[in-house]
Amino acid sequence: MANTLENPQDSSSSRSSAPKLVLYSHWQSSCSWRVRFALNLKGLPYEYKAVNFAKGEQLTPEFEKLNPLRFVPILVDGDLVVSDSYAILLYLEEKYPQNALLPVDPRLKALNLQAASIVTSSIQPLHMLSVLKIIEEKVGPEERLPWAQYNIEKGFMALEKLLKDWSGKYATGDKIYMADVFLAPQIAVAARRFKIDMTKFPILSMIYESYETLPEFQASLPDRQPDAILLSINIMYCHL
């Protein structure tokens, strides 16, 4: 299934050429969400390949060849396979420089990479399902949510301090960049899945309101993905 969000300036070329990019994704994966958002911002059409975790599709030998860690997202561009959302976004920035997600100014670029790194190294990995399962097994099920909340809030406090002199409409000013691509899904997951009180984080709350107005962000939302729709249909039939 092709997933496209037409750029008004490039709509004719988007319609005339089939997508060569393939994204292996799962609708609930915030890492996959980052890549969907970035592809939309760059106006790049792509084929969406849903990976069904419930059926163990990530455990197959075929999937392991794409990513030995058996995680999503995975981007296939011709004969090149790139896994890990950070690596994917850096690759996209080099290969497809339109609608740049990294600014030219070295200080602003470093700031964007630092904010993205906080999400990818100090927040999201600590509330992955596999980590929460270990917390539940080793400590107790009642510690899952407090563990996730502690680590998310610690990271969010760092981000508030990092961005306080730079933020505008978006994380590092009035233009959307890579920091925003990483922050948008993380803020949404924190508030919805882990019940973080976002009033503690006014900068992050403000910029998230800006993300919500973007059609590129709306198209990347988890419940707009093909596998989320299929899941909803399956649930509906289960209740009939």
mmCIF file of C-alpha atoms in Angstrom:
data_model
loop_
_atom_site.group_PDB
_atom_site.id
_atom_site.type_symbol
_atom_site.label_atom_id
_atom_site.label_comp_id
_atom_site.label_asym_id
_atom_site.label_seq_id
_atom_site.Cartn_x
_atom_site.Cartn_y
_atom_site.Cartn_z
ATOM 1 C CA MET A 1 0.000 0.000 0.000
ATOM 2 C CA ALA A 2 1.452 3.348 -1.000
ATOM 3 C CA ASN A 3 1.365 6.081 1.605
ATOM 4 C CA THR A 4 1.626 9.575 0.172
ATOM 5 C CA LEU A 5 0.997 13.104 1.263
ATOM 6 C CA GLU A 6 1.186 15.306 -1.762
ATOM 7 C CA ASN A 7 3.220 18.475 -1.635
ATOM 8 C CA PRO A 8 1.186 21.088 -3.533
ATOM 9 C CA GLN A 9 4.328 22.130 -5.404
ATOM 10 C CA ASP A 10 5.194 18.569 -6.432
ATOM 11 C CA SER A 11 1.792 16.912 -6.748
ATOM 12 C CA SER A 12 2.069 16.167 -10.468
ATOM 13 C CA SER A 13 5.428 14.430 -10.143
ATOM 14 C CA SER A 14 4.242 12.529 -7.073
ATOM 15 C CA ARG A 15 1.256 11.162 -8.955
ATOM 16 C CA SER A 16 3.243 10.195 -12.036
ATOM 17 C CA SER A 17 5.944 8.164 -10.313
ATOM 18 C CA ALA A 18 5.443 5.083 -8.189
ATOM 19 C CA PRO A 19 7.139 5.168 -4.785
ATOM 20 C CA LYS A 20 10.464 3.397 -4.656
ATOM 21 C CA LEU A 21 10.862 3.806 -0.907
ATOM 22 C CA VAL A 22 9.477 1.029 1.274
ATOM 23 C CA LEU A 23 8.902 1.525 4.996
ATOM 24 C CA TYR A 24 8.491 -1.448 7.310
ATOM 25 C CA SER A 25 6.438 -0.049 10.148
ATOM 26 C CA HIS A 26 4.094 -0.777 13.011
ATOM 27 C CA TRP A 27 1.341 1.679 13.747
ATOM 28 C CA GLN A 28 2.103 1.876 17.486
ATOM 29 C CA SER A 29 5.865 2.270 17.093
ATOM 30 C CA SER A 30 6.940 5.824 17.910
ATOM 31 C CA CYS A 31 10.216 5.165 16.082
ATOM 32 C CA SER A 32 8.279 4.323 12.919
ATOM 33 C CA TRP A 33 6.122 7.382 13.511
ATOM 34 C CA ARG A 34 9.201 9.631 13.321
ATOM 35 C CA VAL A 35 10.084 8.271 9.913
ATOM 36 C CA ARG A 36 6.526 8.590 8.586
ATOM 37 C CA PHE A 37 6.462 12.218 9.730
ATOM 38 C CA ALA A 38 9.826 12.943 8.091
ATOM 39 C CA LEU A 39 8.859 11.290 4.806
ATOM 40 C CA ASN A 40 5.692 13.373 4.733
ATOM 41 C CA LEU A 41 7.573 16.592 5.470
ATOM 42 C CA LYS A 42 9.976 15.842 2.627
ATOM 43 C CA GLY A 43 7.117 15.026 0.278
ATOM 44 C CA LEU A 44 8.467 11.536 -0.392
ATOM 45 C CA PRO A 45 5.922 8.873 -1.391
ATOM 46 C CA TYR A 46 6.522 5.434 0.048
ATOM 47 C CA GLU A 47 5.053 1.982 0.295
ATOM 48 C CA TYR A 48 3.884 1.062 3.789
ATOM 49 C CA LYS A 49 4.638 -2.509 4.844
ATOM 50 C CA ALA A 50 2.995 -3.327 8.147
ATOM 51 C CA VAL A 51 4.836 -5.705 10.471
ATOM 52 C CA ASN A 52 2.398 -7.690 12.597
ATOM 53 C CA PHE A 53 4.050 -8.148 15.986
ATOM 54 C CA ALA A 54 1.119 -10.160 17.321
ATOM 55 C CA LYS A 55 1.773 -12.791 14.655
ATOM 56 C CA GLY A 56 5.529 -12.681 15.259
ATOM 57 C CA GLU A 57 6.401 -11.445 11.780
ATOM 58 C CA GLN A 58 9.452 -9.675 13.224
ATOM 59 C CA LEU A 59 10.833 -13.066 14.289
ATOM 60 C CA THR A 60 10.972 -14.588 10.819
ATOM 61 C CA PRO A 61 14.317 -15.266 9.098
ATOM 62 C CA GLU A 62 13.271 -12.950 6.269
ATOM 63 C CA PHE A 63 12.751 -10.053 8.644
ATOM 64 C CA GLU A 64 15.986 -10.775 10.507
ATOM 65 C CA LYS A 65 17.869 -10.310 7.238
ATOM 66 C CA LEU A 66 16.488 -6.777 7.077
ATOM 67 C CA ASN A 67 17.300 -5.975 10.708
ATOM 68 C CA PRO A 68 19.133 -8.442 12.980
ATOM 69 C CA LEU A 69 17.658 -6.643 16.007
ATOM 70 C CA ARG A 70 14.166 -7.388 14.635
ATOM 71 C CA PHE A 71 12.888 -3.876 15.287
ATOM 72 C CA VAL A 72 11.007 -1.399 13.133
ATOM 73 C CA PRO A 73 11.353 0.930 11.344
ATOM 74 C CA ILE A 74 13.257 -0.316 8.330
ATOM 75 C CA LEU A 75 13.597 1.718 5.146
ATOM 76 C CA VAL A 76 14.342 0.071 1.816
ATOM 77 C CA ASP A 77 15.546 2.361 -0.956
ATOM 78 C CA GLY A 78 16.291 0.291 -4.032
ATOM 79 C CA ASP A 79 18.924 -2.226 -2.956
ATOM 80 C CA LEU A 80 19.798 -0.325 0.232
ATOM 81 C CA VAL A 81 18.322 -1.333 3.588
ATOM 82 C CA VAL A 82 18.557 1.065 6.535
ATOM 83 C CA SER A 83 17.256 0.289 10.018
ATOM 84 C CA ASP A 84 17.025 2.512 13.115
ATOM 85 C CA SER A 85 15.054 5.747 12.867
ATOM 86 C CA TYR A 86 18.048 7.999 13.556
ATOM 87 C CA ALA A 87 20.093 6.373 10.791
ATOM 88 C CA ILE A 88 17.102 6.470 8.446
ATOM 89 C CA LEU A 89 16.526 10.191 8.966
ATOM 90 C CA LEU A 90 20.194 11.038 8.463
ATOM 91 C CA TYR A 91 20.177 8.956 5.284
ATOM 92 C CA LEU A 92 17.049 10.687 4.001
ATOM 93 C CA GLU A 93 18.598 14.068 4.714
ATOM 94 C CA GLU A 94 21.661 13.199 2.623
ATOM 95 C CA LYS A 95 19.870 11.424 -0.216
ATOM 96 C CA TYR A 96 16.778 13.627 -0.420
ATOM 97 C CA PRO A 97 17.805 17.148 0.664
ATOM 98 C CA GLN A 98 14.506 18.827 -0.257
ATOM 99 C CA ASN A 99 12.644 20.365 2.680
ATOM 100 C CA ALA A 100 15.776 20.049 4.799
ATOM 101 C CA LEU A 101 15.343 18.781 8.345
ATOM 102 C CA LEU A 102 18.780 19.924 9.457
ATOM 103 C CA PRO A 103 19.636 23.633 9.348
ATOM 104 C CA VAL A 104 22.805 24.966 7.755
ATOM 105 C CA ASP A 105 23.848 26.890 10.864
ATOM 106 C CA PRO A 106 26.182 24.557 12.808
ATOM 107 C CA ARG A 107 24.917 25.649 16.225
ATOM 108 C CA LEU A 108 21.303 25.088 15.260
ATOM 109 C CA LYS A 109 22.184 21.778 13.637
ATOM 110 C CA ALA A 110 23.953 20.626 16.804
ATOM 111 C CA LEU A 111 20.952 21.665 18.889
ATOM 112 C CA ASN A 112 18.602 19.629 16.702
ATOM 113 C CA LEU A 113 20.825 16.576 16.844
ATOM 114 C CA GLN A 114 21.164 16.913 20.609
ATOM 115 C CA ALA A 115 17.400 17.099 21.134
ATOM 116 C CA ALA A 116 16.874 14.113 18.848
ATOM 117 C CA SER A 117 19.545 12.188 20.726
ATOM 118 C CA ILE A 118 17.882 12.832 24.087
ATOM 119 C CA VAL A 119 14.722 11.218 22.747
ATOM 120 C CA THR A 120 16.478 8.270 21.123
ATOM 121 C CA SER A 121 18.999 7.509 23.860
ATOM 122 C CA SER A 122 17.570 8.773 27.154
ATOM 123 C CA ILE A 123 13.783 8.543 26.839
ATOM 124 C CA GLN A 124 12.257 6.148 24.300
ATOM 125 C CA PRO A 125 14.548 3.128 24.889
ATOM 126 C CA LEU A 126 13.675 3.181 28.588
ATOM 127 C CA HIS A 127 9.952 2.726 28.013
ATOM 128 C CA MET A 128 10.120 0.159 25.219
ATOM 129 C CA LEU A 129 7.751 -2.753 25.692
ATOM 130 C CA SER A 130 10.662 -5.181 26.085
ATOM 131 C CA VAL A 131 12.138 -3.048 28.885
ATOM 132 C CA LEU A 132 8.789 -2.668 30.634
ATOM 133 C CA LYS A 133 8.326 -6.438 30.519
ATOM 134 C CA ILE A 134 11.660 -6.888 32.297
ATOM 135 C CA ILE A 135 10.663 -4.314 34.923
ATOM 136 C CA GLU A 136 7.418 -6.202 35.455
ATOM 137 C CA GLU A 137 9.170 -9.569 35.759
ATOM 138 C CA LYS A 138 12.081 -8.457 37.955
ATOM 139 C CA VAL A 139 10.420 -5.806 40.122
ATOM 140 C CA GLY A 140 6.660 -6.068 39.738
ATOM 141 C CA PRO A 141 3.831 -4.993 37.409
ATOM 142 C CA GLU A 142 3.023 -1.996 39.593
ATOM 143 C CA GLU A 143 6.441 -0.498 38.761
ATOM 144 C CA ARG A 144 5.989 -0.374 34.980
ATOM 145 C CA LEU A 145 4.223 2.972 34.819
ATOM 146 C CA PRO A 146 6.305 4.766 37.494
ATOM 147 C CA TRP A 147 9.495 3.612 35.757
ATOM 148 C CA ALA A 148 8.343 4.955 32.403
ATOM 149 C CA GLN A 149 7.046 8.203 33.879
ATOM 150 C CA TYR A 150 10.265 8.866 35.790
ATOM 151 C CA ASN A 151 12.463 8.462 32.727
ATOM 152 C CA ILE A 152 10.164 10.418 30.419
ATOM 153 C CA GLU A 153 9.901 13.331 32.842
ATOM 154 C CA LYS A 154 13.663 13.338 33.401
ATOM 155 C CA GLY A 155 14.214 13.610 29.657
ATOM 156 C CA PHE A 156 11.497 16.225 29.224
ATOM 157 C CA MET A 157 13.020 18.399 31.950
ATOM 158 C CA ALA A 158 16.337 18.273 30.105
ATOM 159 C CA LEU A 159 14.643 19.207 26.839
ATOM 160 C CA GLU A 160 12.847 22.157 28.426
ATOM 161 C CA LYS A 161 16.198 23.528 29.613
ATOM 162 C CA LEU A 162 17.886 22.822 26.287
ATOM 163 C CA LEU A 163 15.229 24.563 24.194
ATOM 164 C CA LYS A 164 14.238 27.482 26.430
ATOM 165 C CA ASP A 165 16.376 30.056 24.588
ATOM 166 C CA TRP A 166 15.696 28.661 21.114
ATOM 167 C CA SER A 167 12.090 27.571 20.799
ATOM 168 C CA GLY A 168 9.530 29.434 18.734
ATOM 169 C CA LYS A 169 6.613 27.947 16.899
ATOM 170 C CA TYR A 170 8.686 24.767 16.822
ATOM 171 C CA ALA A 171 11.485 23.333 18.942
ATOM 172 C CA THR A 172 14.377 25.415 17.621
ATOM 173 C CA GLY A 173 12.590 28.372 16.059
ATOM 174 C CA ASP A 174 9.837 28.995 13.549
ATOM 175 C CA LYS A 175 10.895 26.337 11.056
ATOM 176 C CA ILE A 176 10.357 22.637 11.555
ATOM 177 C CA TYR A 177 13.523 20.572 11.822
ATOM 178 C CA MET A 178 14.752 17.177 12.955
ATOM 179 C CA ALA A 179 14.269 17.879 16.657
ATOM 180 C CA ASP A 180 10.555 18.280 15.961
ATOM 181 C CA VAL A 181 10.370 15.001 14.064
ATOM 182 C CA PHE A 182 11.642 13.190 17.156
ATOM 183 C CA LEU A 183 9.745 15.250 19.700
ATOM 184 C CA ALA A 184 6.265 15.106 18.186
ATOM 185 C CA PRO A 185 5.692 11.334 18.556
ATOM 186 C CA GLN A 186 7.462 11.239 21.921
ATOM 187 C CA ILE A 187 5.252 13.956 23.397
ATOM 188 C CA ALA A 188 2.118 12.247 22.092
ATOM 189 C CA VAL A 189 3.138 8.856 23.497
ATOM 190 C CA ALA A 190 4.083 10.397 26.840
ATOM 191 C CA ALA A 191 0.745 12.132 27.270
ATOM 192 C CA ARG A 192 -1.542 9.424 25.912
ATOM 193 C CA ARG A 193 0.126 6.145 26.784
ATOM 194 C CA PHE A 194 2.007 7.076 29.949
ATOM 195 C CA LYS A 195 -0.278 9.792 31.329
ATOM 196 C CA ILE A 196 2.435 12.430 31.697
ATOM 197 C CA ASP A 197 1.139 15.757 32.997
ATOM 198 C CA MET A 198 2.280 18.019 30.172
ATOM 199 C CA THR A 199 1.478 21.196 32.111
ATOM 200 C CA LYS A 200 4.879 20.629 33.734
ATOM 201 C CA PHE A 201 6.504 21.133 30.346
ATOM 202 C CA PRO A 202 5.202 24.374 28.799
ATOM 203 C CA ILE A 203 7.657 24.544 25.895
ATOM 204 C CA LEU A 204 6.961 20.994 24.770
ATOM 205 C CA SER A 205 3.221 21.528 25.178
ATOM 206 C CA MET A 206 3.319 24.702 23.095
ATOM 207 C CA ILE A 207 5.279 23.239 20.199
ATOM 208 C CA TYR A 208 3.084 20.129 20.156
ATOM 209 C CA GLU A 209 0.090 22.353 19.475
ATOM 210 C CA SER A 210 1.938 23.564 16.376
ATOM 211 C CA TYR A 211 2.580 19.999 15.221
ATOM 212 C CA GLU A 212 -1.110 19.192 15.438
ATOM 213 C CA THR A 213 -1.907 21.807 12.784
ATOM 214 C CA LEU A 214 0.388 20.199 10.206
ATOM 215 C CA PRO A 215 -1.209 17.889 7.608
ATOM 216 C CA GLU A 216 2.104 16.002 7.407
ATOM 217 C CA PHE A 217 1.827 15.213 11.097
ATOM 218 C CA GLN A 218 -1.844 14.322 10.920
ATOM 219 C CA ALA A 219 -1.151 11.857 8.100
ATOM 220 C CA SER A 220 1.552 10.190 10.198
ATOM 221 C CA LEU A 221 -0.691 9.567 13.225
ATOM 222 C CA PRO A 222 -0.826 5.948 14.403
ATOM 223 C CA ASP A 223 -4.569 5.553 13.953
ATOM 224 C CA ARG A 224 -4.274 6.688 10.325
ATOM 225 C CA GLN A 225 -2.005 3.778 9.374
ATOM 226 C CA PRO A 226 -3.242 0.743 7.416
ATOM 227 C CA ASP A 227 -2.469 -1.789 10.144
ATOM 228 C CA ALA A 228 -4.325 0.303 12.740
ATOM 229 C CA ILE A 229 -7.384 0.298 10.496
ATOM 230 C CA LEU A 230 -7.132 -3.451 10.011
ATOM 231 C CA LEU A 231 -6.799 -3.941 13.752
ATOM 232 C CA SER A 232 -9.920 -1.858 14.327
ATOM 233 C CA ILE A 233 -11.826 -3.979 11.806
ATOM 234 C CA ASN A 234 -10.626 -7.190 13.462
ATOM 235 C CA ILE A 235 -11.671 -5.921 16.889
ATOM 236 C CA MET A 236 -15.075 -4.948 15.528
ATOM 237 C CA TYR A 237 -15.654 -8.416 14.128
ATOM 238 C CA CYS A 238 -14.489 -10.025 17.354
ATOM 239 C CA HIS A 239 -17.276 -8.210 19.181
ATOM 240 C CA LEU A 240 -20.001 -9.206 16.712
#
